[in-house]
């Protein structure tokens, strides 16, 4: 199934995406609550969607991040072979990491598909990073790598847009990864049964021009390894998000650099999932 969270008639809802329309589900819950309720609740939601007679046209809603209120957004930095190699000389990198490099994004940074990212007023180096996000569907602690994939509720597109001047101002990258309304997330959450991992591909485009492309074998630490590692030191809970890593092609390392400006459009497409589309505007 393809789940979406959306705003319609002044109310925030969630539902199932079908044929350019949304089948709304329960008004008394959200998608994170549905995931927490377990497999039986997902099966009931599928049955409810199949029987619904009142879809809402996609053009009549505002898409929200699929999980508008994740408990934690974990992001894996420098987690593709291609990006690590392109950054090696610029950042004086040596051996690839033995463990995932992680940072956390704030929920306040998220915007859904169709909404604008905000370029920070005091940072001219605003950059795109197309990525695949995974969403957790269970309470997970100390899960083995070979069991970790069963803990994933679904996949989404993510643009980990970065304020590079803030990011590189110290050894702590948190400021550069938490600019207000800088994280595109969407357009939907697609359950694992609808995704072919063997052919899964992420493509990022800027104003229609392809800037990044990757298959998941470019990841240094794959989906299962990330889930397992994080669960070693903390609980993962339903609705938590793991943003898994961006490939080569970021704007800051191009010659000359290609940076985001007001009026740009960034698309992040993941095969089997959909396309996240975000414009860019200056911070008011």
Tab-separated table of C-alpha atoms in Angstrom:
chain	number	residue	atom	x	y	z
A	1	UNK	CA	0.000	0.000	0.000
A	2	UNK	CA	0.926	3.641	-0.427
A	3	UNK	CA	0.019	5.619	2.679
A	4	UNK	CA	-0.128	9.408	2.697
A	5	UNK	CA	-0.669	12.065	5.342
A	6	UNK	CA	-2.509	15.145	4.129
A	7	UNK	CA	-4.424	18.283	5.054
A	8	UNK	CA	-7.948	18.744	3.723
A	9	UNK	CA	-10.641	21.129	4.855
A	10	UNK	CA	-8.424	22.398	7.646
A	11	UNK	CA	-7.949	18.932	9.169
A	12	UNK	CA	-4.883	16.690	9.125
A	13	UNK	CA	-5.709	13.148	7.994
A	14	UNK	CA	-4.061	10.057	6.586
A	15	UNK	CA	-5.138	7.610	3.952
A	16	UNK	CA	-4.195	5.375	1.052
A	17	UNK	CA	-3.078	6.723	-2.305
A	18	UNK	CA	-4.917	5.179	-5.279
A	19	UNK	CA	-5.064	6.385	-8.888
A	20	UNK	CA	-4.490	10.140	-8.391
A	21	UNK	CA	-6.798	10.180	-5.378
A	22	UNK	CA	-6.606	9.562	-1.656
A	23	UNK	CA	-8.885	7.203	0.226
A	24	UNK	CA	-9.115	8.745	3.718
A	25	UNK	CA	-8.920	6.447	6.712
A	26	UNK	CA	-9.830	6.920	10.380
A	27	UNK	CA	-10.235	10.510	11.590
A	28	UNK	CA	-9.245	9.453	15.101
A	29	UNK	CA	-5.678	8.344	14.414
A	30	UNK	CA	-2.589	9.106	12.364
A	31	UNK	CA	-0.219	6.944	10.357
A	32	UNK	CA	2.270	6.614	13.210
A	33	UNK	CA	-0.505	5.282	15.457
A	34	UNK	CA	-1.555	2.828	12.758
A	35	UNK	CA	1.989	1.463	12.495
A	36	UNK	CA	2.192	1.135	16.274
A	37	UNK	CA	-1.032	-0.904	16.288
A	38	UNK	CA	0.686	-3.662	14.324
A	39	UNK	CA	0.023	-5.893	11.291
A	40	UNK	CA	-3.644	-6.517	12.073
A	41	UNK	CA	-4.319	-2.772	11.962
A	42	UNK	CA	-2.567	-2.500	8.600
A	43	UNK	CA	-4.690	-5.327	7.212
A	44	UNK	CA	-7.831	-3.625	8.503
A	45	UNK	CA	-6.741	-0.365	6.857
A	46	UNK	CA	-6.260	-2.155	3.542
A	47	UNK	CA	-9.759	-3.624	3.798
A	48	UNK	CA	-11.229	-0.225	4.719
A	49	UNK	CA	-9.524	1.410	1.735
A	50	UNK	CA	-10.801	-1.275	-0.638
A	51	UNK	CA	-14.391	-0.704	0.498
A	52	UNK	CA	-14.308	3.096	0.526
A	53	UNK	CA	-16.532	5.009	-1.882
A	54	UNK	CA	-15.342	8.524	-1.071
A	55	UNK	CA	-11.841	9.234	-2.430
A	56	UNK	CA	-10.482	12.787	-2.429
A	57	UNK	CA	-8.735	14.078	-5.553
A	58	UNK	CA	-5.019	14.606	-4.981
A	59	UNK	CA	-5.327	18.133	-6.377
A	60	UNK	CA	-7.610	19.068	-3.476
A	61	UNK	CA	-5.218	18.240	-0.623
A	62	UNK	CA	-1.929	19.463	0.807
A	63	UNK	CA	0.488	16.575	1.225
A	64	UNK	CA	2.222	16.401	4.595
A	65	UNK	CA	5.322	14.355	5.415
A	66	UNK	CA	4.134	10.716	5.500
A	67	UNK	CA	4.951	10.635	9.212
A	68	UNK	CA	4.386	14.266	10.252
A	69	UNK	CA	5.459	13.604	13.838
A	70	UNK	CA	8.271	11.030	13.933
A	71	UNK	CA	9.785	10.352	17.325
A	72	UNK	CA	13.333	10.518	15.965
A	73	UNK	CA	14.779	11.204	12.525
A	74	UNK	CA	18.114	9.414	12.278
A	75	UNK	CA	20.347	10.384	9.342
A	76	UNK	CA	23.376	8.464	8.102
A	77	UNK	CA	26.194	10.768	7.010
A	78	UNK	CA	28.797	9.876	4.386
A	79	UNK	CA	27.052	6.528	3.900
A	80	UNK	CA	27.588	5.867	0.196
A	81	UNK	CA	30.776	4.708	-1.457
A	82	UNK	CA	30.368	7.233	-4.273
A	83	UNK	CA	29.859	10.271	-2.016
A	84	UNK	CA	32.655	9.225	0.333
A	85	UNK	CA	35.012	8.926	-2.624
A	86	UNK	CA	34.020	12.295	-4.140
A	87	UNK	CA	34.506	14.013	-0.758
A	88	UNK	CA	37.724	12.197	0.167
A	89	UNK	CA	40.180	14.858	-1.027
A	90	UNK	CA	38.047	17.885	-0.159
A	91	UNK	CA	37.404	16.730	3.419
A	92	UNK	CA	40.756	14.946	3.947
A	93	UNK	CA	39.044	11.607	4.524
A	94	UNK	CA	40.901	8.326	4.923
A	95	UNK	CA	39.460	4.857	5.480
A	96	UNK	CA	35.713	4.423	5.229
A	97	UNK	CA	33.979	4.265	8.618
A	98	UNK	CA	33.766	1.023	10.573
A	99	UNK	CA	30.428	2.095	12.076
A	100	UNK	CA	27.663	4.345	10.710
A	101	UNK	CA	28.101	8.100	11.153
A	102	UNK	CA	24.811	9.419	12.510
A	103	UNK	CA	23.148	12.742	13.203
A	104	UNK	CA	19.589	13.716	14.127
A	105	UNK	CA	17.152	16.009	12.334
A	106	UNK	CA	14.368	17.895	14.058
A	107	UNK	CA	10.764	17.212	13.110
A	108	UNK	CA	10.430	20.983	12.599
A	109	UNK	CA	12.668	20.756	9.526
A	110	UNK	CA	10.217	18.569	7.578
A	111	UNK	CA	8.005	19.598	4.672
A	112	UNK	CA	5.839	17.425	2.457
A	113	UNK	CA	5.890	17.063	-1.306
A	114	UNK	CA	4.633	20.158	-3.089
A	115	UNK	CA	5.858	22.544	-0.384
A	116	UNK	CA	8.869	24.845	-0.611
A	117	UNK	CA	12.171	24.361	1.143
A	118	UNK	CA	13.445	27.549	2.791
A	119	UNK	CA	16.945	28.737	1.951
A	120	UNK	CA	18.446	30.155	5.178
A	121	UNK	CA	18.956	33.900	5.118
A	122	UNK	CA	22.555	33.818	6.380
A	123	UNK	CA	23.843	30.799	4.449
A	124	UNK	CA	24.479	31.146	0.693
A	125	UNK	CA	25.514	27.480	0.375
A	126	UNK	CA	22.164	25.663	0.373
A	127	UNK	CA	22.506	22.220	-1.196
A	128	UNK	CA	20.330	19.234	-2.171
A	129	UNK	CA	20.880	15.623	-1.053
A	130	UNK	CA	18.561	13.006	-2.505
A	131	UNK	CA	18.114	9.961	-0.272
A	132	UNK	CA	15.939	6.960	0.540
A	133	UNK	CA	14.183	7.030	3.912
A	134	UNK	CA	13.037	3.967	5.802
A	135	UNK	CA	10.291	4.093	8.423
A	136	UNK	CA	10.261	1.776	11.417
A	137	UNK	CA	7.142	-0.287	12.089
A	138	UNK	CA	7.940	-2.047	15.368
A	139	UNK	CA	9.492	-1.555	18.800
A	140	UNK	CA	13.081	-2.598	18.165
A	141	UNK	CA	16.027	-3.129	20.504
A	142	UNK	CA	19.188	-5.163	19.857
A	143	UNK	CA	17.868	-6.620	16.621
A	144	UNK	CA	20.236	-8.755	14.564
A	145	UNK	CA	21.073	-7.676	11.027
A	146	UNK	CA	19.392	-10.756	9.565
A	147	UNK	CA	16.126	-9.874	11.336
A	148	UNK	CA	16.193	-6.104	10.885
A	149	UNK	CA	14.367	-5.881	7.547
A	150	UNK	CA	11.219	-7.247	9.197
A	151	UNK	CA	11.151	-4.100	11.357
A	152	UNK	CA	10.746	-1.751	8.380
A	153	UNK	CA	7.205	-0.499	7.748
A	154	UNK	CA	8.009	1.174	4.459
A	155	UNK	CA	10.047	3.500	2.288
A	156	UNK	CA	9.859	7.145	1.241
A	157	UNK	CA	11.872	9.774	-0.611
A	158	UNK	CA	13.911	12.340	1.324
A	159	UNK	CA	15.800	15.509	0.439
A	160	UNK	CA	18.332	16.100	3.205
A	161	UNK	CA	18.924	19.678	2.050
A	162	UNK	CA	21.904	21.165	3.840
A	163	UNK	CA	23.053	24.641	4.837
A	164	UNK	CA	26.725	24.045	4.088
A	165	UNK	CA	28.195	27.152	5.746
A	166	UNK	CA	26.545	26.193	9.025
A	167	UNK	CA	27.400	22.530	8.497
A	168	UNK	CA	31.108	23.172	7.979
A	169	UNK	CA	31.482	25.894	10.615
A	170	UNK	CA	32.565	23.296	13.205
A	171	UNK	CA	33.057	19.571	13.643
A	172	UNK	CA	29.395	19.307	14.647
A	173	UNK	CA	27.137	19.303	11.586
A	174	UNK	CA	23.831	19.640	13.451
A	175	UNK	CA	23.225	23.306	12.575
A	176	UNK	CA	23.656	22.687	8.863
A	177	UNK	CA	21.209	19.790	8.910
A	178	UNK	CA	18.451	21.471	10.899
A	179	UNK	CA	17.563	24.627	9.026
A	180	UNK	CA	13.850	25.395	9.298
A	181	UNK	CA	11.799	23.678	6.553
A	182	UNK	CA	14.889	22.200	4.890
A	183	UNK	CA	13.963	18.499	4.832
A	184	UNK	CA	11.669	17.297	2.064
A	185	UNK	CA	9.943	14.018	3.018
A	186	UNK	CA	7.361	12.169	0.950
A	187	UNK	CA	5.293	11.921	-1.100
A	188	UNK	CA	4.068	8.723	0.560
A	189	UNK	CA	5.081	5.724	2.637
A	190	UNK	CA	5.198	2.578	0.511
A	191	UNK	CA	5.014	-0.788	2.230
A	192	UNK	CA	7.819	-3.305	1.553
A	193	UNK	CA	5.608	-5.678	-0.448
A	194	UNK	CA	5.371	-3.065	-3.221
A	195	UNK	CA	9.114	-2.369	-3.476
A	196	UNK	CA	11.727	-4.365	-5.408
A	197	UNK	CA	14.923	-3.816	-3.437
A	198	UNK	CA	17.035	-5.516	-6.095
A	199	UNK	CA	16.258	-2.760	-8.585
A	200	UNK	CA	15.555	0.135	-6.184
A	201	UNK	CA	17.051	3.330	-7.607
A	202	UNK	CA	17.127	6.903	-6.320
A	203	UNK	CA	17.424	9.823	-8.757
A	204	UNK	CA	17.685	13.489	-7.744
A	205	UNK	CA	16.968	16.228	-10.296
A	206	UNK	CA	17.433	19.983	-10.097
A	207	UNK	CA	15.184	21.935	-12.466
A	208	UNK	CA	14.760	18.773	-14.537
A	209	UNK	CA	18.482	17.960	-14.805
A	210	UNK	CA	19.704	14.748	-13.212
A	211	UNK	CA	22.245	15.495	-10.466
A	212	UNK	CA	22.422	12.229	-8.506
A	213	UNK	CA	21.642	8.565	-9.145
A	214	UNK	CA	22.206	5.520	-6.975
A	215	UNK	CA	21.239	1.932	-6.366
A	216	UNK	CA	21.184	0.683	-2.812
A	217	UNK	CA	24.407	-1.304	-3.258
A	218	UNK	CA	26.126	2.111	-3.125
A	219	UNK	CA	25.293	2.279	0.600
A	220	UNK	CA	28.243	1.572	2.884
A	221	UNK	CA	25.835	0.386	5.580
A	222	UNK	CA	22.602	-1.007	4.175
A	223	UNK	CA	19.087	-0.686	5.536
A	224	UNK	CA	19.348	-3.707	7.846
A	225	UNK	CA	22.759	-2.681	9.163
A	226	UNK	CA	21.517	0.808	10.028
A	227	UNK	CA	18.463	-0.525	11.859
A	228	UNK	CA	20.559	-3.061	13.753
A	229	UNK	CA	23.265	-0.564	14.722
A	230	UNK	CA	20.889	2.088	16.050
A	231	UNK	CA	18.979	-0.546	18.004
A	232	UNK	CA	22.210	-1.479	19.802
A	233	UNK	CA	22.190	1.729	21.851
A	234	UNK	CA	18.547	2.848	21.883
A	235	UNK	CA	14.987	1.835	21.134
A	236	UNK	CA	13.570	2.332	17.671
A	237	UNK	CA	9.798	2.752	17.744
A	238	UNK	CA	7.019	2.825	15.131
A	239	UNK	CA	7.210	5.973	13.056
A	240	UNK	CA	10.917	6.602	13.595
A	241	UNK	CA	12.678	7.548	10.360
A	242	UNK	CA	16.148	6.579	9.147
A	243	UNK	CA	17.512	8.646	6.241
A	244	UNK	CA	20.034	6.302	4.702
A	245	UNK	CA	22.611	8.327	2.755
A	246	UNK	CA	23.176	10.439	-0.346
A	247	UNK	CA	25.342	9.505	-3.353
A	248	UNK	CA	27.904	11.457	-5.351
A	249	UNK	CA	26.758	14.551	-7.187
A	250	UNK	CA	26.004	17.027	-4.411
A	251	UNK	CA	26.111	20.632	-5.546
A	252	UNK	CA	28.838	21.853	-3.196
A	253	UNK	CA	31.461	19.499	-4.671
A	254	UNK	CA	30.704	20.224	-8.318
A	255	UNK	CA	33.053	22.432	-10.322
A	256	UNK	CA	31.765	25.084	-10.339
A	257	UNK	CA	29.463	24.508	-7.350
A	258	UNK	CA	25.730	24.228	-8.043
A	259	UNK	CA	23.743	25.658	-5.144
A	260	UNK	CA	20.029	26.035	-4.524
A	261	UNK	CA	18.346	29.390	-5.050
A	262	UNK	CA	14.825	30.750	-4.856
A	263	UNK	CA	12.722	29.495	-7.762
A	264	UNK	CA	14.535	26.159	-8.120
A	265	UNK	CA	12.691	22.831	-8.088
A	266	UNK	CA	14.231	19.670	-6.643
A	267	UNK	CA	12.813	16.217	-7.373
A	268	UNK	CA	13.818	13.050	-5.543
A	269	UNK	CA	12.462	9.933	-7.229
A	270	UNK	CA	12.728	6.436	-5.773
A	271	UNK	CA	11.630	3.568	-7.995
A	272	UNK	CA	8.511	1.869	-6.692
A	273	UNK	CA	7.906	4.700	-4.228
A	274	UNK	CA	7.213	7.910	-6.135
A	275	UNK	CA	8.637	11.397	-6.615
A	276	UNK	CA	9.124	14.026	-3.934
A	277	UNK	CA	8.890	17.538	-5.421
A	278	UNK	CA	9.954	20.668	-3.545
A	279	UNK	CA	10.452	24.218	-4.708
A	280	UNK	CA	12.935	26.568	-3.058
A	281	UNK	CA	12.192	29.958	-1.545
A	282	UNK	CA	14.230	32.422	0.474
A	283	UNK	CA	13.676	32.482	4.211
A	284	UNK	CA	11.134	35.245	4.900
